[in-house]
């Protein structure tokens, strides 16, 4: 599947580019059918292909795989809306009822066969298929805030975090220099370090981090962020376990015993809460809305036609949800499209996580 024949994305890409043009005052350009916005990051010129190139330069090119969050497993299930989210958004996903979802659990990083490490950021992408053909796509992570506030900083941080071939760890001097230049990232890292990761995927809370704007049926707009809050503990880790795929294996085994669930919780921003900066948490006492329950019924080995071939572009939003002034989602949209277009044209090899194999090995 290519970017071009995904109807939701074609619309979205145009919208995103229009949004970029509006923000920068510079016309955005499509080059070779790939979303590349000109000057969207200001001088020096930084484009979506620079980002994709940087992932490849730092971690190698892994044909057919995502340039980030390369290791993953596909999933399918449903979202049962409570109807309560309609208070802030007219999006049909928040009306009472059930929508099918396609999802993908992942580990951040560009290596499709990296060894599972509980400290690696975990991701969950979800596509809600809504009545009337609309979609909501969101890609969330298990950390409380994002470590950077701008695409430029993310680009710099990638280089600073480059593992030293000798130690396999980032060069501390490069990381210190990055944090000295980015006090907002230093502050975010403190918040992230104070919230150690849970045991596994099944007990992870996945958060949007970026703020979005919800509009209700009366036209009233409210800033929101959202989280998926787990309904189960994770399987206790094997005390001696150091298996290469231990986090994914545990998830596959747990999902094989019955559905896994997460509550979708909307956090309602108050006037003055920052919407432009994903490094800044909102005060802990902000009102929340229990919008419904996401149920994952089964996991699937990545394969043609499942979540492998979806771009969980966070700017694909249903009517009733819109982008805020946060610069990250627009940049993410362009970079994800670049990654998607590259991987869609490359030869494929099997994914590290083979669900049938994990279940077979368990028995
Ligand atoms: C400028 C900032 C960012 C850049 C450049 C970036 C880059 C990327 C890229 C290249 C991909 C692979 C896309 C594909 O091939 O489909 C990806 C996937 C992903 N990103 Fe980001 N990302 C950014 C920010 C974020 C943020 C803020 C979050 C979460 C709040 C996030 C969560 C994810 C997740 C969960 C996936 C995997 C989705 C899937 O399974 O397809 N990213 N990112």
Tab-separated table of C-alpha atoms and ligand atoms in Angstrom:
chain	number	residue	atom	x	y	z
A	1	UNK	CA	0.000	0.000	0.000
A	2	UNK	CA	1.372	3.417	-0.747
A	3	UNK	CA	0.769	6.687	0.950
A	4	UNK	CA	-1.032	7.896	-2.152
A	5	UNK	CA	-3.792	5.287	-2.065
A	6	UNK	CA	-4.695	5.817	1.574
A	7	UNK	CA	-7.624	8.219	1.362
A	8	UNK	CA	-7.370	9.418	4.960
A	9	UNK	CA	-3.756	10.309	4.435
A	10	UNK	CA	-4.187	12.119	1.175
A	11	UNK	CA	-6.641	14.448	2.844
A	12	UNK	CA	-4.517	14.716	5.889
A	13	UNK	CA	-1.320	15.415	4.035
A	14	UNK	CA	-2.941	18.274	2.196
A	15	UNK	CA	-4.343	19.619	5.438
A	16	UNK	CA	-0.998	19.268	7.165
A	17	UNK	CA	0.810	21.053	4.384
A	18	UNK	CA	-1.743	23.824	4.372
A	19	UNK	CA	-1.273	24.067	8.109
A	20	UNK	CA	2.475	24.285	7.698
A	21	UNK	CA	2.193	26.909	5.033
A	22	UNK	CA	-0.061	28.911	7.306
A	23	UNK	CA	2.338	28.619	10.201
A	24	UNK	CA	5.501	29.452	8.306
A	25	UNK	CA	4.076	31.744	5.670
A	26	UNK	CA	6.044	29.702	3.141
A	27	UNK	CA	4.439	27.554	0.457
A	28	UNK	CA	4.751	23.869	1.218
A	29	UNK	CA	5.839	21.608	-1.613
A	30	UNK	CA	5.139	17.983	-2.461
A	31	UNK	CA	8.184	16.411	-4.074
A	32	UNK	CA	7.748	13.156	-5.951
A	33	UNK	CA	4.485	12.473	-4.163
A	34	UNK	CA	6.209	12.604	-0.789
A	35	UNK	CA	5.250	15.076	1.885
A	36	UNK	CA	8.139	17.482	2.177
A	37	UNK	CA	7.392	20.899	3.545
A	38	UNK	CA	9.784	23.639	2.632
A	39	UNK	CA	11.354	25.650	5.412
A	40	UNK	CA	9.035	24.233	8.026
A	41	UNK	CA	11.819	24.058	10.556
A	42	UNK	CA	13.431	27.380	9.748
A	43	UNK	CA	17.074	27.819	8.896
A	44	UNK	CA	19.095	25.729	8.487
A	45	UNK	CA	16.639	23.942	6.233
A	46	UNK	CA	15.480	20.723	7.787
A	47	UNK	CA	13.138	18.444	5.895
A	48	UNK	CA	11.398	15.132	6.436
A	49	UNK	CA	14.016	13.362	4.324
A	50	UNK	CA	16.808	14.769	6.491
A	51	UNK	CA	15.091	13.102	9.429
A	52	UNK	CA	14.717	9.753	7.659
A	53	UNK	CA	18.328	9.992	6.467
A	54	UNK	CA	19.531	10.674	9.985
A	55	UNK	CA	17.820	7.558	11.361
A	56	UNK	CA	19.472	5.554	8.557
A	57	UNK	CA	22.905	7.120	9.045
A	58	UNK	CA	22.888	6.467	12.775
A	59	UNK	CA	21.350	2.986	12.858
A	60	UNK	CA	21.662	1.618	9.309
A	61	UNK	CA	18.948	1.097	6.707
A	62	UNK	CA	16.617	-1.777	7.489
A	63	UNK	CA	14.594	-2.376	4.355
A	64	UNK	CA	10.849	-2.517	4.790
A	65	UNK	CA	10.872	-1.388	8.421
A	66	UNK	CA	9.852	1.863	10.094
A	67	UNK	CA	12.681	4.380	10.527
A	68	UNK	CA	11.680	4.673	14.172
A	69	UNK	CA	9.691	2.244	16.341
A	70	UNK	CA	10.964	-0.433	13.958
A	71	UNK	CA	10.372	-3.435	16.242
A	72	UNK	CA	6.727	-4.187	16.754
A	73	UNK	CA	3.722	-6.449	16.660
A	74	UNK	CA	0.338	-5.785	15.063
A	75	UNK	CA	-2.938	-6.007	16.980
A	76	UNK	CA	-6.684	-5.795	16.460
A	77	UNK	CA	-9.637	-5.069	18.690
A	78	UNK	CA	-12.428	-2.630	19.437
A	79	UNK	CA	-13.114	0.641	21.212
A	80	UNK	CA	-16.327	0.836	23.225
A	81	UNK	CA	-17.145	4.491	23.780
A	82	UNK	CA	-18.911	5.483	26.991
A	83	UNK	CA	-20.401	8.559	25.296
A	84	UNK	CA	-18.822	10.822	27.950
A	85	UNK	CA	-16.228	12.261	25.557
A	86	UNK	CA	-19.058	13.943	23.616
A	87	UNK	CA	-19.026	16.587	26.321
A	88	UNK	CA	-15.859	18.042	24.751
A	89	UNK	CA	-15.807	16.661	21.192
A	90	UNK	CA	-18.426	15.987	18.552
A	91	UNK	CA	-16.137	13.326	17.004
A	92	UNK	CA	-18.190	10.206	16.325
A	93	UNK	CA	-15.595	8.119	18.171
A	94	UNK	CA	-16.883	9.677	21.403
A	95	UNK	CA	-20.590	8.976	20.772
A	96	UNK	CA	-21.825	5.807	22.503
A	97	UNK	CA	-21.029	2.769	20.406
A	98	UNK	CA	-18.220	0.516	19.326
A	99	UNK	CA	-15.563	1.055	16.663
A	100	UNK	CA	-13.080	-1.488	15.291
A	101	UNK	CA	-9.425	-0.643	15.886
A	102	UNK	CA	-6.117	-1.684	14.350
A	103	UNK	CA	-3.134	-1.197	16.628
A	104	UNK	CA	0.603	-1.787	16.904
A	105	UNK	CA	2.822	-2.193	19.949
A	106	UNK	CA	6.417	-1.111	19.397
A	107	UNK	CA	9.745	-0.214	20.911
A	108	UNK	CA	11.306	3.094	19.931
A	109	UNK	CA	14.491	2.996	17.889
A	110	UNK	CA	15.468	2.094	14.368
A	111	UNK	CA	16.600	-1.510	14.859
A	112	UNK	CA	13.872	-4.021	13.955
A	113	UNK	CA	15.558	-6.799	15.947
A	114	UNK	CA	16.862	-4.851	18.935
A	115	UNK	CA	16.980	-6.746	22.259
A	116	UNK	CA	14.043	-5.801	24.497
A	117	UNK	CA	15.068	-3.451	27.273
A	118	UNK	CA	12.480	-2.257	29.804
A	119	UNK	CA	14.081	1.216	29.669
A	120	UNK	CA	13.363	1.611	25.944
A	121	UNK	CA	10.360	3.805	25.225
A	122	UNK	CA	7.297	1.666	24.391
A	123	UNK	CA	4.806	2.773	21.773
A	124	UNK	CA	1.202	2.035	20.912
A	125	UNK	CA	-0.317	3.181	17.645
A	126	UNK	CA	-4.096	2.978	17.287
A	127	UNK	CA	-6.330	3.512	14.243
A	128	UNK	CA	-10.023	3.891	15.090
A	129	UNK	CA	-12.224	3.089	12.104
A	130	UNK	CA	-15.270	5.320	12.499
A	131	UNK	CA	-18.739	5.298	11.039
A	132	UNK	CA	-18.957	7.264	7.797
A	133	UNK	CA	-15.388	6.408	6.773
A	134	UNK	CA	-13.548	8.804	9.075
A	135	UNK	CA	-10.518	7.660	11.021
A	136	UNK	CA	-8.645	8.687	14.123
A	137	UNK	CA	-4.990	7.710	14.237
A	138	UNK	CA	-2.850	8.248	17.288
A	139	UNK	CA	0.642	7.066	18.245
A	140	UNK	CA	1.340	7.189	21.972
A	141	UNK	CA	4.261	6.368	24.255
A	142	UNK	CA	4.709	5.212	27.859
A	143	UNK	CA	6.572	8.262	29.187
A	144	UNK	CA	4.944	11.161	31.081
A	145	UNK	CA	6.272	13.998	28.857
A	146	UNK	CA	8.215	14.120	25.576
A	147	UNK	CA	11.947	14.878	25.893
A	148	UNK	CA	11.922	17.662	23.280
A	149	UNK	CA	9.560	20.467	22.379
A	150	UNK	CA	10.482	21.095	18.727
A	151	UNK	CA	11.381	19.042	15.641
A	152	UNK	CA	14.782	20.765	15.489
A	153	UNK	CA	15.578	19.650	19.020
A	154	UNK	CA	14.497	16.086	18.201
A	155	UNK	CA	16.873	16.131	15.211
A	156	UNK	CA	19.759	17.345	17.397
A	157	UNK	CA	18.930	14.896	20.159
A	158	UNK	CA	19.104	11.951	17.755
A	159	UNK	CA	22.734	12.806	17.071
A	160	UNK	CA	23.553	13.445	20.738
A	161	UNK	CA	22.045	10.068	21.678
A	162	UNK	CA	24.025	8.176	19.032
A	163	UNK	CA	25.524	5.119	20.707
A	164	UNK	CA	29.316	5.146	20.916
A	165	UNK	CA	30.511	2.013	19.056
A	166	UNK	CA	32.856	1.141	21.962
A	167	UNK	CA	30.473	1.547	24.911
A	168	UNK	CA	27.171	1.107	22.975
A	169	UNK	CA	25.942	4.065	25.061
A	170	UNK	CA	25.521	7.716	24.088
A	171	UNK	CA	28.590	9.852	24.531
A	172	UNK	CA	27.924	11.609	27.883
A	173	UNK	CA	29.629	14.815	26.707
A	174	UNK	CA	27.392	15.059	23.625
A	175	UNK	CA	24.274	14.473	25.712
A	176	UNK	CA	25.374	17.030	28.345
A	177	UNK	CA	25.975	19.607	25.632
A	178	UNK	CA	22.520	18.922	24.189
A	179	UNK	CA	20.843	19.258	27.601
A	180	UNK	CA	22.790	22.441	28.395
A	181	UNK	CA	21.500	23.950	25.152
A	182	UNK	CA	17.962	22.687	25.848
A	183	UNK	CA	16.934	23.335	29.454
A	184	UNK	CA	13.370	22.287	28.591
A	185	UNK	CA	14.733	18.834	27.681
A	186	UNK	CA	16.809	18.672	30.880
A	187	UNK	CA	13.639	19.416	32.883
A	188	UNK	CA	11.658	16.829	30.895
A	189	UNK	CA	14.334	14.178	31.462
A	190	UNK	CA	13.987	14.677	35.221
A	191	UNK	CA	10.238	14.069	34.985
A	192	UNK	CA	10.797	10.998	32.801
A	193	UNK	CA	13.420	9.558	35.174
A	194	UNK	CA	11.073	10.031	38.136
A	195	UNK	CA	8.476	7.759	36.476
A	196	UNK	CA	10.233	4.420	35.913
A	197	UNK	CA	8.664	2.130	33.315
A	198	UNK	CA	6.238	-0.595	34.373
A	199	UNK	CA	6.963	-4.317	33.998
A	200	UNK	CA	5.666	-4.752	30.465
A	201	UNK	CA	3.468	-3.592	27.614
A	202	UNK	CA	0.237	-4.826	29.228
A	203	UNK	CA	0.518	-2.566	32.296
A	204	UNK	CA	1.878	0.481	30.442
A	205	UNK	CA	-0.014	3.742	30.277
A	206	UNK	CA	0.325	5.139	26.758
A	207	UNK	CA	0.009	8.914	26.379
A	208	UNK	CA	-0.600	11.316	23.483
A	209	UNK	CA	1.759	13.871	25.086
A	210	UNK	CA	0.926	16.358	22.339
A	211	UNK	CA	-2.114	18.520	23.066
A	212	UNK	CA	-4.998	18.630	20.593
A	213	UNK	CA	-8.134	20.761	20.329
A	214	UNK	CA	-11.542	19.170	20.895
A	215	UNK	CA	-14.643	20.910	19.528
A	216	UNK	CA	-18.127	20.053	20.781
A	217	UNK	CA	-21.425	20.184	18.881
A	218	UNK	CA	-21.921	23.821	19.966
A	219	UNK	CA	-18.589	24.890	18.491
A	220	UNK	CA	-16.857	25.247	21.872
A	221	UNK	CA	-13.167	24.294	21.736
A	222	UNK	CA	-11.171	22.762	24.609
A	223	UNK	CA	-7.528	21.641	24.718
A	224	UNK	CA	-7.116	17.969	25.580
A	225	UNK	CA	-4.458	15.315	25.940
A	226	UNK	CA	-5.297	11.621	26.209
A	227	UNK	CA	-3.986	8.459	27.813
A	228	UNK	CA	-4.704	4.758	27.567
A	229	UNK	CA	-4.674	3.443	31.138
A	230	UNK	CA	-4.145	-0.323	31.504
A	231	UNK	CA	-6.862	-2.584	32.880
A	232	UNK	CA	-4.466	-5.393	33.833
A	233	UNK	CA	-1.104	-5.979	35.479
A	234	UNK	CA	1.622	-7.265	33.193
A	235	UNK	CA	2.773	-10.841	33.514
A	236	UNK	CA	5.433	-10.873	36.217
A	237	UNK	CA	8.802	-10.945	34.471
A	238	UNK	CA	10.633	-14.231	34.568
A	239	UNK	CA	13.095	-13.681	37.455
A	240	UNK	CA	15.988	-15.155	35.484
A	241	UNK	CA	14.614	-14.031	32.152
A	242	UNK	CA	16.902	-12.258	29.793
A	243	UNK	CA	15.324	-13.392	26.545
A	244	UNK	CA	15.987	-11.214	23.511
A	245	UNK	CA	12.252	-10.541	23.005
A	246	UNK	CA	11.100	-10.781	26.618
A	247	UNK	CA	8.715	-7.806	26.575
A	248	UNK	CA	7.016	-8.818	23.332
A	249	UNK	CA	6.955	-12.519	24.261
A	250	UNK	CA	5.205	-11.671	27.545
A	251	UNK	CA	2.672	-9.509	25.701
A	252	UNK	CA	1.944	-12.202	23.114
A	253	UNK	CA	1.528	-14.877	25.788
A	254	UNK	CA	-0.710	-12.647	27.912
A	255	UNK	CA	-2.901	-11.638	24.965
A	256	UNK	CA	-3.162	-15.318	24.010
A	257	UNK	CA	-4.918	-16.022	27.326
A	258	UNK	CA	-7.632	-13.399	26.885
A	259	UNK	CA	-8.344	-9.829	25.780
A	260	UNK	CA	-6.296	-6.933	27.153
A	261	UNK	CA	-7.927	-3.593	27.881
A	262	UNK	CA	-7.059	0.065	28.356
A	263	UNK	CA	-9.359	2.929	29.472
A	264	UNK	CA	-9.236	5.952	27.203
A	265	UNK	CA	-8.940	8.942	29.536
A	266	UNK	CA	-9.190	12.496	28.198
A	267	UNK	CA	-7.412	15.155	30.252
A	268	UNK	CA	-9.111	18.526	29.928
A	269	UNK	CA	-6.760	21.511	29.799
A	270	UNK	CA	-7.551	24.666	31.732
A	271	UNK	CA	-7.003	28.193	30.385
A	272	UNK	CA	-3.264	28.882	30.353
A	273	UNK	CA	-2.199	25.233	30.186
A	274	UNK	CA	0.557	24.953	27.563
A	275	UNK	CA	-0.566	23.299	24.338
A	276	UNK	CA	2.562	24.088	22.317
A	277	UNK	CA	5.123	22.173	24.351
A	278	UNK	CA	5.045	18.409	24.966
A	279	UNK	CA	7.904	18.657	27.508
A	280	UNK	CA	5.552	20.423	29.939
A	281	UNK	CA	3.113	18.354	32.002
A	282	UNK	CA	-0.267	19.788	32.879
A	283	UNK	CA	-1.091	20.070	36.594
A	284	UNK	CA	-2.000	16.672	38.035
A	285	UNK	CA	-5.431	17.838	39.216
A	286	UNK	CA	-6.827	18.538	35.753
A	287	UNK	CA	-10.299	17.121	35.140
A	288	UNK	CA	-10.456	13.849	33.265
A	289	UNK	CA	-13.186	12.186	31.219
A	290	UNK	CA	-13.555	8.398	30.952
A	291	UNK	CA	-14.185	8.161	27.226
A	292	UNK	CA	-14.403	4.372	26.936
A	293	UNK	CA	-12.450	1.132	26.809
A	294	UNK	CA	-10.024	-0.114	24.164
A	295	UNK	CA	-9.926	-3.906	24.008
A	296	UNK	CA	-7.128	-5.735	22.201
A	297	UNK	CA	-8.515	-9.119	21.157
A	298	UNK	CA	-5.534	-10.547	19.381
A	299	UNK	CA	-1.995	-9.906	18.275
A	300	UNK	CA	-0.734	-10.599	14.782
A	301	UNK	CA	2.696	-11.058	13.263
A	302	UNK	CA	3.399	-8.015	11.094
A	303	UNK	CA	2.209	-8.901	7.591
A	304	UNK	CA	0.770	-7.299	4.455
A	305	UNK	CA	-2.517	-5.562	5.171
A	306	UNK	CA	-2.263	-5.396	8.954
A	307	UNK	CA	-0.769	-2.647	11.121
A	308	UNK	CA	2.564	-3.193	9.398
A	309	UNK	CA	1.226	-1.228	6.440
A	310	UNK	CA	-0.349	1.627	8.373
A	311	UNK	CA	1.137	5.015	9.020
A	312	UNK	CA	-0.073	6.015	12.490
A	313	UNK	CA	0.087	9.661	11.493
A	314	UNK	CA	-1.075	11.712	14.499
A	315	UNK	CA	-2.642	14.375	12.277
A	316	UNK	CA	-5.314	12.002	10.908
A	317	UNK	CA	-8.135	13.281	13.093
A	318	UNK	CA	-11.925	12.989	12.878
A	319	UNK	CA	-14.161	16.072	12.753
A	320	UNK	CA	-14.259	17.294	16.340
A	321	UNK	CA	-10.502	16.912	16.964
A	322	UNK	CA	-7.867	19.272	15.540
A	323	UNK	CA	-4.200	20.115	15.841
A	324	UNK	CA	-3.116	22.628	18.463
A	325	UNK	CA	-0.156	25.012	18.245
A	326	UNK	CA	2.222	22.147	19.160
A	327	UNK	CA	4.808	21.967	16.319
A	328	UNK	CA	5.502	18.251	16.787
A	329	UNK	CA	2.448	16.589	15.174
A	330	UNK	CA	2.828	18.498	11.885
A	331	UNK	CA	6.502	17.550	11.704
A	332	UNK	CA	5.666	13.984	12.711
A	333	UNK	CA	3.172	13.785	9.860
A	334	UNK	CA	5.783	14.767	7.282
A	335	UNK	CA	8.489	12.483	8.716
A	336	UNK	CA	6.150	9.489	9.127
A	337	UNK	CA	5.076	9.934	5.487
A	338	UNK	CA	8.726	9.945	4.435
A	339	UNK	CA	9.399	6.801	6.475
A	340	UNK	CA	6.216	5.171	5.159
A	341	UNK	CA	7.011	5.929	1.532
A	342	UNK	CA	10.524	4.547	1.864
A	343	UNK	CA	9.517	1.347	3.618
A	344	UNK	CA	6.505	0.721	1.353
A	345	UNK	CA	8.816	0.517	-1.676
A	346	UNK	CA	11.517	-1.623	-0.090
A	347	UNK	CA	11.788	-5.426	-0.016
A	348	UNK	CA	10.362	-7.004	3.116
A	349	UNK	CA	11.860	-9.495	5.527
A	350	UNK	CA	10.067	-11.239	8.391
A	351	UNK	CA	9.593	-9.285	11.611
A	352	UNK	CA	11.448	-10.302	14.742
A	353	UNK	CA	8.199	-10.988	16.606
A	354	UNK	CA	6.380	-13.998	15.199
A	355	UNK	CA	3.197	-14.455	17.197
A	356	UNK	CA	2.564	-18.076	16.167
A	357	UNK	CA	6.137	-18.998	17.053
A	358	UNK	CA	5.910	-17.404	20.520
A	359	UNK	CA	2.649	-19.252	21.248
A	360	UNK	CA	4.071	-22.499	19.866
A	361	UNK	CA	7.223	-22.179	22.009
A	362	UNK	CA	5.116	-21.535	25.102
A	363	UNK	CA	3.357	-24.896	24.808
B	1	LIG	C1	9.611	15.371	15.763
B	1	LIG	C2	9.301	14.363	16.555
B	1	LIG	C3	9.189	12.944	16.073
B	1	LIG	C4	9.758	12.309	14.998
B	1	LIG	C5	10.705	12.891	13.975
B	1	LIG	C6	9.296	10.934	14.999
B	1	LIG	C7	9.638	9.971	14.054
B	1	LIG	C8	9.008	8.755	13.874
B	1	LIG	C9	9.102	7.893	12.703
B	1	LIG	C10	9.991	8.142	11.482
B	1	LIG	C11	8.276	6.830	12.889
B	1	LIG	C12	7.994	5.675	11.910
B	1	LIG	C13	6.751	6.040	11.072
B	1	LIG	C14	6.334	4.969	10.062
B	1	LIG	O1	7.163	4.488	9.270
B	1	LIG	O2	5.121	4.613	10.041
B	1	LIG	C15	7.686	6.992	14.183
B	1	LIG	C16	6.818	6.107	14.767
B	1	LIG	C17	6.267	6.296	16.001
B	1	LIG	N1	6.335	7.418	16.806
B	1	LIG	FE1	7.365	9.082	16.423
B	1	LIG	N2	8.452	10.749	16.064
B	1	LIG	C18	8.361	11.950	16.740
B	1	LIG	C19	7.607	12.203	17.865
B	1	LIG	C20	6.816	11.296	18.504
B	1	LIG	C21	5.988	11.560	19.652
B	1	LIG	C22	5.807	12.940	20.316
B	1	LIG	C23	5.381	10.377	19.970
B	1	LIG	C24	4.394	10.056	21.067
B	1	LIG	C25	3.746	10.911	21.788
B	1	LIG	C26	5.808	9.372	19.013
B	1	LIG	C27	5.399	8.056	18.984
B	1	LIG	C28	5.607	7.182	17.943
B	1	LIG	C29	5.060	5.842	17.900
B	1	LIG	C30	4.216	5.141	18.966
B	1	LIG	C31	5.460	5.303	16.676
B	1	LIG	C32	5.147	3.903	16.143
B	1	LIG	C33	3.784	3.925	15.471
B	1	LIG	C34	3.610	2.657	14.657
B	1	LIG	O3	3.535	1.578	15.265
B	1	LIG	O4	3.580	2.779	13.429
B	1	LIG	N3	6.665	9.972	18.134
B	1	LIG	N4	8.137	8.186	14.765
